[in-house]
């Protein structure tokens, strides 16, 4: 799979980018650090020490890693498109965080941000992604759904299954930094590609600016419509600018494959259905993604990806696979067991309420999904969720019968027969 | 994004048509004035500090407005914004300030002795009196654009100036990021504390960045003179007290402002001012005097009279609820203040408030006795500098 991501830009992008980067080689636009040149340094009237943010009350990954020395080194740099360190960290400065929840606290304005500001981003990535070291490690990409074992859950417990990820269009700035023209181009490129989907993936695009009242109501009823972001984590990073210009939702007629355009990322891709057939959800996810990729490549575009960081998205927390695979599952007894959190941790899973991140569970129904994003492939992560959820359901069943939970003797709570993947990339 | 102006050059790779914002659902001054031609002409310009047209208009794009309330929809990032982007800002200023022309001159008059009367508003009706304005410090960029370093420098300079005041102006500075819980409680009880802006009009313009770094409140020991540092403007200066002695409020306002200005001038950072636009502030609506002088006044009967709005318009006054802009009145108590900012002086504007409120209290008393007020309804007040045109 990785070999298909050849780093060729379409000619129209080359002209614009090269003229800015001042003649460096086309390949240098991409991902090896020594080839990426930063844009024009900023005018700055105050020394770095006078500009360094006050992070004493802050608890996010940016604040933990941004030393005055790193700030001084990077504050005068800019990406070829002109994105700066101050812009990248603004959301983390404005949102000190919570004593218990550690947010990331910075965003990328474009693909090159991950290179130009690597001195800050690499340690942040390492902290956020469990020790993954972008300087030495490689991320495996694997969208071969046939490798998934089992993956059809007991529907007395699992109410719905869903897999989401994001994709960015190489050559266009990301939501925190994009101009209106760039954002409109993202919309054009993606909508054009999606119109080529066929079969069960045939669908329709609903632009936020042009949708009718009925369409809006239907999308709300289907739980598809996304709102203008109100979270200061997003608004302070500039992602809500020019709303609702060039934002929209595409979904297939069967309402099982959905794409958000220009929300927090260029695209968010979601495959979902009621019930417990995670295998089918993932199969459609992979198929749809590959089709979309083929369609944009036909038109001379490609996704942002490299072997260090996998798929490049706006928030460093979504690097790698950008994948969150999850279920809504009824675990009324297990969720009250004091061992619940520890069990989830050891399974590399997280719980959320059924309204999504930051909501509470209702009626013992939890959103259970993978914790990890980077360092393991899509297949590995989805398998982790499948094995983990199966185990949780077993625990719930045992508790129903008045039995105690069965812990694995090997030290991990899940027999890891399915986890022995080669990690190779197709 | 503010302060990241290098992105502007990259944007020029796209055509005007591709970048021009969709303003079809918008109702603010900026949206009414900005054409593709103007956008095309100004998009490659920037002020010496790097502020660009897209920075100026972002708040107006993100906040389409309301069918009935006309917001300005643009801000200045520095003093030079009003020059570099005059092709957009002059018409906006004209629309907002009653036809004010690019050739008009604005009169500044902070000589409180020129105010006639104002010390005898009936305290049975006038509960409190207040005058506020803003000041920007020359040589620094404005809140939508300034960096942390600049904002801290502004704070430092402001604190130096304010803590050197004495007499009735002797006071203390409370930085937002290090005030104690007790201090915070007291400031809230005194109705002095300002919050992190939540209005998207301000946040979309970048004014809440790095909160609460560099922000604070200074007030005198008497709690009658108050300065906000680095909120929507570099400085917001407020003079206030209970009851109706607006004259005294205005005296303290003028004297305090002039003392502060002298200190800033000594540090070679006077206030931003020019003879066309008066005092330069972040929002074009606050140009000129930047002055809002007003009272909280009980007008339960007059406020329900069918001619109330017309009376206010003729008196060149505006009403708000007692929570400030965008609030409703409670118990028939209204915040009544001057509607004008640019084109008339501080004395003239406060005079309108003093005279107008006096008249309205008399009307209220008449209505209490069951008498008619038709004979008291005033003619349209006109500004001295140019023929009266009703303001919104």
mmCIF file of N, CA and C in Angstrom, chain A residues 33 44 47-49 51-53 55 61-78 84-86 88-89 106 113-125 127 135, chain B residues 148:
data_model
loop_
_atom_site.group_PDB
_atom_site.id
_atom_site.type_symbol
_atom_site.label_atom_id
_atom_site.label_comp_id
_atom_site.label_asym_id
_atom_site.label_seq_id
_atom_site.Cartn_x
_atom_site.Cartn_y
_atom_site.Cartn_z
ATOM 1 N N UNK A 33 13.189 16.063 6.294
ATOM 2 C CA UNK A 33 13.379 17.329 6.983
ATOM 3 C C UNK A 33 14.401 18.205 6.292
ATOM 4 N N UNK A 44 9.783 40.747 13.792
ATOM 5 C CA UNK A 44 9.479 40.601 15.208
ATOM 6 C C UNK A 44 10.104 41.759 15.952
ATOM 7 N N UNK A 47 12.004 40.367 21.688
ATOM 8 C CA UNK A 47 12.782 39.134 21.726
ATOM 9 C C UNK A 47 11.884 37.964 22.116
ATOM 10 N N UNK A 48 12.337 36.782 21.798
ATOM 11 C CA UNK A 48 11.537 35.585 22.076
ATOM 12 C C UNK A 48 11.148 35.501 23.545
ATOM 13 N N UNK A 49 12.018 35.936 24.422
ATOM 14 C CA UNK A 49 11.721 35.835 25.852
ATOM 15 C C UNK A 49 10.539 36.714 26.242
ATOM 16 N N UNK A 51 8.044 37.259 24.252
ATOM 17 C CA UNK A 51 6.873 36.703 23.574
ATOM 18 C C UNK A 51 6.468 35.344 24.115
ATOM 19 N N UNK A 52 7.364 34.705 24.832
ATOM 20 C CA UNK A 52 7.104 33.355 25.313
ATOM 21 C C UNK A 52 5.821 33.341 26.152
ATOM 22 N N UNK A 53 4.890 32.422 25.847
ATOM 23 C CA UNK A 53 3.608 32.427 26.570
ATOM 24 C C UNK A 53 3.764 32.005 28.023
ATOM 25 N N UNK A 55 2.724 29.687 30.594
ATOM 26 C CA UNK A 55 2.072 28.368 30.566
ATOM 27 C C UNK A 55 2.028 27.729 31.951
ATOM 28 N N UNK A 61 -0.309 18.991 26.071
ATOM 29 C CA UNK A 61 0.965 18.446 25.579
ATOM 30 C C UNK A 61 1.888 19.548 25.066
ATOM 31 N N UNK A 62 1.314 20.590 24.468
ATOM 32 C CA UNK A 62 2.147 21.684 23.979
ATOM 33 C C UNK A 62 2.850 22.345 25.149
ATOM 34 N N UNK A 63 2.105 22.651 26.203
ATOM 35 C CA UNK A 63 2.690 23.352 27.346
ATOM 36 C C UNK A 63 3.760 22.505 28.024
ATOM 37 N N UNK A 64 3.577 21.198 28.019
ATOM 38 C CA UNK A 64 4.567 20.321 28.649
ATOM 39 C C UNK A 64 5.861 20.268 27.863
ATOM 40 N N UNK A 65 5.811 20.577 26.602
ATOM 41 C CA UNK A 65 6.984 20.384 25.756
ATOM 42 C C UNK A 65 7.597 21.654 25.182
ATOM 43 N N UNK A 66 6.867 22.765 25.274
ATOM 44 C CA UNK A 66 7.404 24.002 24.693
ATOM 45 C C UNK A 66 8.296 24.705 25.696
ATOM 46 N N UNK A 67 9.581 24.471 25.598
ATOM 47 C CA UNK A 67 10.515 25.165 26.471
ATOM 48 C C UNK A 67 10.837 26.528 25.865
ATOM 49 N N UNK A 68 11.336 27.471 26.684
ATOM 50 C CA UNK A 68 11.753 28.757 26.117
ATOM 51 C C UNK A 68 12.788 28.574 25.006
ATOM 52 N N UNK A 69 13.643 27.580 25.136
ATOM 53 C CA UNK A 69 14.667 27.375 24.108
ATOM 54 C C UNK A 69 14.050 26.947 22.782
ATOM 55 N N UNK A 70 13.098 26.018 22.848
ATOM 56 C CA UNK A 70 12.435 25.580 21.616
ATOM 57 C C UNK A 70 11.658 26.732 21.010
ATOM 58 N N UNK A 71 10.980 27.499 21.880
ATOM 59 C CA UNK A 71 10.228 28.645 21.374
ATOM 60 C C UNK A 71 11.156 29.617 20.645
ATOM 61 N N UNK A 72 12.287 29.916 21.268
ATOM 62 C CA UNK A 72 13.225 30.867 20.667
ATOM 63 C C UNK A 72 13.734 30.345 19.326
ATOM 64 N N UNK A 73 13.941 29.051 19.253
ATOM 65 C CA UNK A 73 14.465 28.486 18.004
ATOM 66 C C UNK A 73 13.436 28.558 16.869
ATOM 67 N N UNK A 74 12.178 28.363 17.214
ATOM 68 C CA UNK A 74 11.155 28.210 16.160
ATOM 69 C C UNK A 74 10.314 29.448 15.897
ATOM 70 N N UNK A 75 10.379 30.444 16.790
ATOM 71 C CA UNK A 75 9.380 31.520 16.694
ATOM 72 C C UNK A 75 9.550 32.392 15.454
ATOM 73 N N UNK A 76 10.730 32.379 14.849
ATOM 74 C CA UNK A 76 10.917 33.192 13.654
ATOM 75 C C UNK A 76 10.731 32.402 12.373
ATOM 76 N N UNK A 77 10.382 31.143 12.492
ATOM 77 C CA UNK A 77 10.229 30.335 11.283
ATOM 78 C C UNK A 77 8.793 30.369 10.793
ATOM 79 N N UNK A 78 8.652 30.031 9.529
ATOM 80 C CA UNK A 78 7.315 29.886 8.968
ATOM 81 C C UNK A 78 7.363 28.797 7.909
ATOM 82 N N UNK A 84 2.936 29.987 11.165
ATOM 83 C CA UNK A 84 3.972 30.224 12.167
ATOM 84 C C UNK A 84 3.734 29.421 13.441
ATOM 85 N N UNK A 85 4.754 29.385 14.276
ATOM 86 C CA UNK A 85 4.651 28.679 15.555
ATOM 87 C C UNK A 85 3.553 29.287 16.413
ATOM 88 N N UNK A 86 3.520 30.618 16.488
ATOM 89 C CA UNK A 86 2.511 31.258 17.330
ATOM 90 C C UNK A 86 1.097 30.851 16.928
ATOM 91 N N UNK A 88 0.354 27.988 15.477
ATOM 92 C CA UNK A 88 0.186 26.568 15.804
ATOM 93 C C UNK A 88 -0.164 26.360 17.270
ATOM 94 N N UNK A 89 0.436 27.168 18.144
ATOM 95 C CA UNK A 89 0.235 26.951 19.574
ATOM 96 C C UNK A 89 -0.898 27.784 20.169
ATOM 97 N N UNK A 106 -1.968 22.030 20.318
ATOM 98 C CA UNK A 106 -1.484 22.692 19.117
ATOM 99 C C UNK A 106 -2.017 21.994 17.880
ATOM 100 N N UNK A 113 4.065 21.939 8.494
ATOM 101 C CA UNK A 113 4.159 22.296 9.917
ATOM 102 C C UNK A 113 4.853 21.181 10.695
ATOM 103 N N UNK A 114 4.564 19.948 10.305
ATOM 104 C CA UNK A 114 5.138 18.815 11.037
ATOM 105 C C UNK A 114 6.646 18.710 10.840
ATOM 106 N N UNK A 115 7.136 19.378 9.803
ATOM 107 C CA UNK A 115 8.581 19.400 9.565
ATOM 108 C C UNK A 115 9.228 20.633 10.164
ATOM 109 N N UNK A 116 8.692 21.789 9.800
ATOM 110 C CA UNK A 116 9.300 23.051 10.235
ATOM 111 C C UNK A 116 9.296 23.166 11.758
ATOM 112 N N UNK A 117 8.250 22.647 12.399
ATOM 113 C CA UNK A 117 8.153 22.758 13.853
ATOM 114 C C UNK A 117 8.382 21.409 14.530
ATOM 115 N N UNK A 118 9.175 20.580 13.894
ATOM 116 C CA UNK A 118 9.406 19.230 14.415
ATOM 117 C C UNK A 118 9.998 19.247 15.821
ATOM 118 N N UNK A 119 10.800 20.258 16.136
ATOM 119 C CA UNK A 119 11.414 20.300 17.469
ATOM 120 C C UNK A 119 10.372 20.331 18.572
ATOM 121 N N UNK A 120 9.201 20.854 18.266
ATOM 122 C CA UNK A 120 8.107 20.825 19.230
ATOM 123 C C UNK A 120 7.179 19.653 18.962
ATOM 124 N N UNK A 121 6.871 19.435 17.705
ATOM 125 C CA UNK A 121 5.873 18.418 17.376
ATOM 126 C C UNK A 121 6.326 16.999 17.662
ATOM 127 N N UNK A 122 7.610 16.707 17.456
ATOM 128 C CA UNK A 122 8.065 15.337 17.710
ATOM 129 C C UNK A 122 7.891 14.931 19.171
ATOM 130 N N UNK A 123 8.336 15.740 20.124
ATOM 131 C CA UNK A 123 8.081 15.356 21.524
ATOM 132 C C UNK A 123 6.591 15.310 21.879
ATOM 133 N N UNK A 124 5.795 16.206 21.288
ATOM 134 C CA UNK A 124 4.354 16.173 21.556
ATOM 135 C C UNK A 124 3.762 14.872 21.039
ATOM 136 N N UNK A 125 4.177 14.492 19.844
ATOM 137 C CA UNK A 125 3.684 13.240 19.252
ATOM 138 C C UNK A 125 4.095 12.059 20.115
ATOM 139 N N UNK A 127 4.719 12.039 23.292
ATOM 140 C CA UNK A 127 3.943 12.011 24.530
ATOM 141 C C UNK A 127 2.523 11.537 24.288
ATOM 142 N N UNK A 135 11.129 10.255 14.876
ATOM 143 C CA UNK A 135 12.459 10.383 14.287
ATOM 144 C C UNK A 135 13.028 9.037 13.871
ATOM 145 N N UNK B 148 1.926 38.756 22.245
ATOM 146 C CA UNK B 148 2.022 38.739 23.705
ATOM 147 C C UNK B 148 3.034 39.773 24.185
#
